[in-house]
Coordinates of C-alpha atoms in Angstrom, one line a residue:
M34 CA 86.7 143.3 103.9
D35 CA 84.0 146.0 104.2
D36 CA 83.0 144.7 107.7
L37 CA 86.6 145.1 108.6
R38 CA 86.4 148.5 107.2
Q39 CA 83.5 149.6 108.9
D40 CA 85.2 148.5 112.2
A41 CA 88.2 150.4 111.7
E42 CA 86.2 153.7 111.2
S43 CA 84.2 153.1 113.9
L44 CA 87.2 153.1 116.0
L45 CA 89.4 155.6 114.7
T46 CA 89.6 158.8 116.8
K47 CA 91.0 162.2 115.6
T48 CA 91.9 163.2 119.1
S49 CA 95.8 163.9 120.0
L50 CA 97.6 162.3 122.8
S51 CA 96.2 163.3 126.1
D52 CA 98.1 164.4 129.4
G53 CA 101.4 164.0 127.6
V54 CA 101.3 160.1 127.9
D55 CA 104.0 159.0 125.5
R56 CA 103.1 155.7 123.0
R57 CA 106.1 153.9 124.5
D58 CA 104.8 153.5 128.1
F59 CA 101.8 152.1 126.9
L60 CA 103.3 149.0 125.0
K61 CA 102.6 145.3 126.0
V62 CA 105.3 144.1 128.5
A63 CA 103.0 141.2 129.4
L64 CA 99.8 139.7 129.2
G65 CA 97.6 142.0 130.8
T66 CA 99.5 145.1 131.2
G67 CA 100.4 148.3 128.8
F68 CA 97.7 149.4 125.7
A69 CA 97.9 148.4 122.0
A70 CA 100.0 151.1 120.1
A71 CA 96.8 151.3 117.4
A72 CA 94.7 152.1 120.6
M73 CA 96.2 155.5 120.9
P74 CA 96.0 158.0 122.3
V75 CA 95.5 156.8 126.0
V76 CA 93.2 159.2 127.9
A77 CA 95.2 158.7 131.4
Q78 CA 93.0 160.6 133.7
N79 CA 89.6 158.2 132.8
V80 CA 91.9 154.8 133.3
I81 CA 90.1 152.9 135.9
K82 CA 93.0 151.2 137.6
T83 CA 91.4 148.0 139.9
D84 CA 93.8 146.6 142.6
T85 CA 94.6 143.2 143.5
A86 CA 93.9 143.0 146.7
G87 CA 92.0 139.8 148.1
L88 CA 92.3 138.4 144.6
T89 CA 94.5 135.7 142.9
T90 CA 95.8 137.3 139.3
G91 CA 98.1 136.0 136.7
T92 CA 98.4 134.3 133.5
I93 CA 97.9 130.6 133.3
T94 CA 98.9 128.5 130.0
L95 CA 96.6 126.1 128.4
T96 CA 97.3 123.7 125.4
V97 CA 94.6 124.0 122.6
D98 CA 95.4 121.3 119.7
G99 CA 99.3 121.9 120.3
V100 CA 99.5 125.6 120.9
Q101 CA 100.1 127.8 124.2
V102 CA 97.4 129.9 124.8
P103 CA 98.0 132.3 127.5
V104 CA 94.8 133.4 129.7
Y105 CA 94.9 136.3 131.9
R106 CA 93.1 135.2 135.5
A107 CA 91.4 137.0 138.2
Q108 CA 89.7 135.6 141.1
P109 CA 88.8 135.7 145.0
E110 CA 92.0 134.1 146.8
G111 CA 91.5 130.7 148.3
K112 CA 87.8 130.3 147.3
T113 CA 86.4 127.4 145.2
N114 CA 83.0 126.7 143.2
L115 CA 83.4 130.0 142.0
P116 CA 81.2 131.7 139.4
V117 CA 83.0 131.9 135.9
I118 CA 83.0 134.9 133.4
L119 CA 84.7 134.9 130.2
V120 CA 86.4 138.0 129.2
V121 CA 86.3 138.4 125.8
S122 CA 88.7 141.5 124.2
E123 CA 88.1 143.8 121.6
I124 CA 90.9 144.0 119.0
F125 CA 93.5 145.3 121.1
G126 CA 93.9 141.8 122.4
V127 CA 94.1 141.1 126.3
H128 CA 95.7 144.4 127.4
E129 CA 95.5 146.5 130.6
H130 CA 92.1 147.5 130.2
I131 CA 90.8 143.9 129.5
A132 CA 92.9 142.8 132.5
D133 CA 91.2 145.8 134.8
V134 CA 87.6 144.2 133.5
A135 CA 88.6 140.7 134.7
R136 CA 89.7 142.0 138.2
R137 CA 86.7 143.9 138.5
F138 CA 84.8 140.7 138.3
A139 CA 87.1 139.1 140.5
K140 CA 86.1 141.6 143.3
Q141 CA 82.8 140.7 142.5
G142 CA 83.1 137.1 143.4
Y143 CA 83.7 135.7 139.8
M144 CA 86.8 133.4 138.5
A145 CA 87.4 135.9 135.4
L146 CA 89.1 134.4 132.3
A147 CA 90.6 136.4 129.4
P148 CA 92.2 134.4 126.9
D149 CA 94.9 135.8 123.8
L150 CA 92.5 134.6 121.2
F151 CA 94.8 135.8 118.6
V152 CA 97.7 134.3 120.2
R153 CA 98.3 132.2 116.6
Q154 CA 97.9 135.0 114.2
G155 CA 100.4 137.8 116.1
D156 CA 100.4 139.8 118.5
P157 CA 98.0 142.9 118.3
Q158 CA 99.5 145.1 121.0
K159 CA 102.4 145.8 118.5
A160 CA 100.5 146.9 115.6
A161 CA 101.1 150.2 114.5
S162 CA 97.3 151.0 113.1
I163 CA 94.0 150.0 113.8
A164 CA 94.2 148.8 109.3
E165 CA 97.2 146.8 109.8
L166 CA 95.7 145.1 113.0
Q167 CA 92.3 144.3 111.2
R168 CA 94.5 143.1 107.9
D169 CA 97.3 141.2 109.6
I170 CA 95.3 139.7 112.9
I171 CA 91.6 140.2 113.0
S172 CA 90.8 139.2 109.7
K173 CA 92.9 135.9 109.8
T174 CA 91.4 134.4 113.1
P175 CA 88.6 131.9 112.3
D176 CA 85.7 131.7 114.5
A177 CA 86.3 128.1 114.7
Q178 CA 89.6 128.7 116.6
V179 CA 88.2 130.9 118.5
M180 CA 85.4 128.6 119.7
A181 CA 88.0 126.0 120.6
D182 CA 90.1 128.2 122.4
L183 CA 87.1 129.1 124.4
D184 CA 86.4 125.8 125.2
A185 CA 89.4 125.1 126.6
T186 CA 89.2 128.0 128.8
V187 CA 85.8 126.4 130.3
A188 CA 86.9 123.1 130.7
W189 CA 90.3 124.9 132.6
A190 CA 87.9 126.4 134.5
K191 CA 85.7 123.7 135.4
A192 CA 88.8 121.6 136.8
N193 CA 90.1 124.6 138.6
G194 CA 87.6 125.6 140.6
G195 CA 85.1 127.1 138.4
N196 CA 81.6 126.1 139.2
A197 CA 80.3 124.5 135.8
D198 CA 76.8 125.5 136.1
K199 CA 77.4 128.9 136.3
I200 CA 79.6 130.3 133.5
G201 CA 78.7 133.5 131.6
I202 CA 80.7 135.7 129.2
T203 CA 81.0 139.1 128.1
G204 CA 82.9 140.6 125.4
F205 CA 83.8 144.1 123.7
C206 CA 83.8 145.5 120.1
W207 CA 84.9 141.9 118.4
G208 CA 84.4 140.1 121.5
G209 CA 80.9 141.6 121.6
R210 CA 80.1 139.8 118.4
I211 CA 82.3 136.7 119.5
T212 CA 80.0 136.7 122.6
W213 CA 76.6 136.3 120.6
M214 CA 78.4 133.6 118.7
Y215 CA 80.0 131.6 121.8
A216 CA 76.4 131.9 123.4
A217 CA 75.1 129.9 120.5
H218 CA 78.1 127.5 119.9
N219 CA 78.2 126.5 123.7
P220 CA 74.3 126.5 125.0
S221 CA 75.6 125.4 128.8
I222 CA 76.8 129.0 129.1
K223 CA 73.9 130.8 131.3
A224 CA 74.0 134.1 130.1
G225 CA 76.1 136.8 127.9
V226 CA 76.6 140.7 127.8
A227 CA 77.8 141.8 124.8
W228 CA 79.0 145.1 124.2
Y229 CA 78.8 147.0 120.8
G230 CA 79.3 143.9 118.9
R231 CA 78.5 143.5 115.2
L232 CA 75.5 141.8 114.5
V233 CA 75.4 141.1 110.3
G234 CA 78.2 140.9 108.1
E235 CA 79.7 138.9 105.0
S236 CA 79.9 135.1 105.0
N237 CA 83.6 133.9 104.4
P238 CA 85.6 130.9 105.7
V239 CA 87.1 132.7 108.5
T240 CA 83.7 134.1 109.8
P241 CA 80.8 131.9 107.9
R242 CA 77.8 133.1 110.2
H243 CA 77.2 136.1 112.5
P244 CA 74.9 136.9 115.3
V245 CA 71.5 137.7 113.1
D246 CA 72.5 134.1 111.5
I247 CA 72.5 132.4 114.9
A248 CA 69.9 134.5 116.6
G249 CA 66.7 132.5 115.7
S250 CA 68.4 129.2 117.3
L251 CA 69.6 130.9 120.3
T252 CA 69.1 129.6 123.6
V253 CA 71.2 131.7 125.8
P254 CA 70.0 134.9 127.0
V255 CA 72.3 137.9 126.0
L256 CA 72.3 141.6 126.8
G257 CA 73.3 143.3 124.0
L258 CA 74.5 146.9 124.9
Y259 CA 75.4 149.5 122.0
G260 CA 75.6 153.1 121.3
L261 CA 73.3 155.4 119.0
K262 CA 76.1 157.1 117.7
D263 CA 78.1 154.2 116.9
T264 CA 79.1 154.5 112.9
G265 CA 79.9 151.0 112.6
I266 CA 77.0 149.4 114.0
T267 CA 73.6 150.6 112.4
Q268 CA 70.2 150.8 114.1
D269 CA 69.4 148.8 111.2
S270 CA 71.5 146.2 111.9
I271 CA 70.2 145.9 115.6
A272 CA 66.8 145.9 114.4
A273 CA 67.7 142.9 112.0
M274 CA 69.0 140.9 115.1
K275 CA 65.6 142.2 117.3
A276 CA 63.6 140.6 114.5
A277 CA 65.5 137.5 114.3
L278 CA 65.8 136.9 117.7
A279 CA 61.6 137.5 117.7
K280 CA 61.5 134.6 115.7
G281 CA 62.9 132.0 118.6
A282 CA 62.0 131.7 122.2
N283 CA 64.9 133.7 124.0
K284 CA 65.3 136.2 126.2
S285 CA 67.8 138.1 124.8
T286 CA 67.9 142.1 124.6
F287 CA 69.1 145.4 124.2
V288 CA 69.9 148.8 125.6
V289 CA 70.8 151.7 123.1
Y290 CA 72.5 154.5 124.6
P291 CA 71.3 157.7 123.0
N292 CA 74.8 159.5 124.1
S293 CA 77.4 157.2 123.2
G294 CA 79.0 155.8 119.9
H295 CA 81.4 152.6 119.7
A296 CA 83.7 151.7 122.6
F297 CA 81.5 153.9 125.3
H298 CA 83.2 151.3 127.9
A299 CA 86.6 151.7 127.3
D300 CA 88.1 154.2 130.0
Y301 CA 91.5 154.6 128.2
R302 CA 89.9 156.0 125.0
P303 CA 88.3 159.1 123.9
S304 CA 85.1 157.7 123.3
Y305 CA 84.1 156.9 126.7
V306 CA 81.4 158.2 128.2
E307 CA 81.8 157.7 131.7
A308 CA 77.8 157.6 132.9
D309 CA 76.8 155.0 130.0
A310 CA 80.0 152.8 130.9
K311 CA 78.8 152.9 134.5
D312 CA 75.0 151.7 133.9
G313 CA 76.1 149.2 131.4
W314 CA 77.9 147.8 134.1
S315 CA 75.2 147.6 136.7
R316 CA 73.2 146.0 134.1
A317 CA 75.9 143.4 133.0
L318 CA 76.2 142.5 136.8
A319 CA 72.2 142.1 137.4
W320 CA 71.8 140.4 134.0
F321 CA 74.3 137.7 135.3
K322 CA 72.7 137.4 138.6
Q323 CA 69.4 137.2 137.0
N324 CA 70.2 134.4 134.9
G325 CA 72.2 132.2 136.9
V326 CA 75.5 133.1 136.9
S327 CA 76.5 134.5 140.2

């Protein structure tokens, strides 16, 4: 529970609601729309909106172990044999920001897929606070379940116009940790980009291992994008991850932004740092290209 508490502390903000945006205006109405109540306040003037021109977008549904798992999809219209990016959300689920990130990748020529990995545990957009969200949903979402849902997403991509030899993964916060873990779980992934994902933690039945535990055997190259001012992810934990990675033969590397804290890519939040978010995005695209995803 200490890990969850630290995650919550790194996400909490004392800033009040910006620009008169009403909380109700951002509640979820469909996958990939609205913002989670627990993510408030939304800084509306910073929110990036990527249009759907030239794209096929919307929700597909996978059946995984008898459960219907929604996946937000964005890809170039009418194209096949597309490189694939799995987009893994923060604790807030597949909301407007994550869908927009998927569209940004689609504009770059990718099939981008963002599965609702919390569908069995609940709707993170309805949780009133980060503490409630952590307690009722995140702490009850097993890594094994997440890996299976991502496996099913990859299988769908391969069967529906995705290039099986060009698959990458990226994720933010909770999804940053999952990026490291899935890169270890599925070595056929070409590359990963982990944005401020937790690297160390306690072992329990839900999260039996953490990135530092799989680093030595990791073969997939992962780019870690982190903030020096992140109070929830210490520089000691990054150092421990680097040391663990050094025990293997892996090309993973880190960029630590001195002016950023947690969630610096989240353009809808007060934590957003535009310069570092843009630099990280450029590095992510270059990393995927360099490692054979595009």
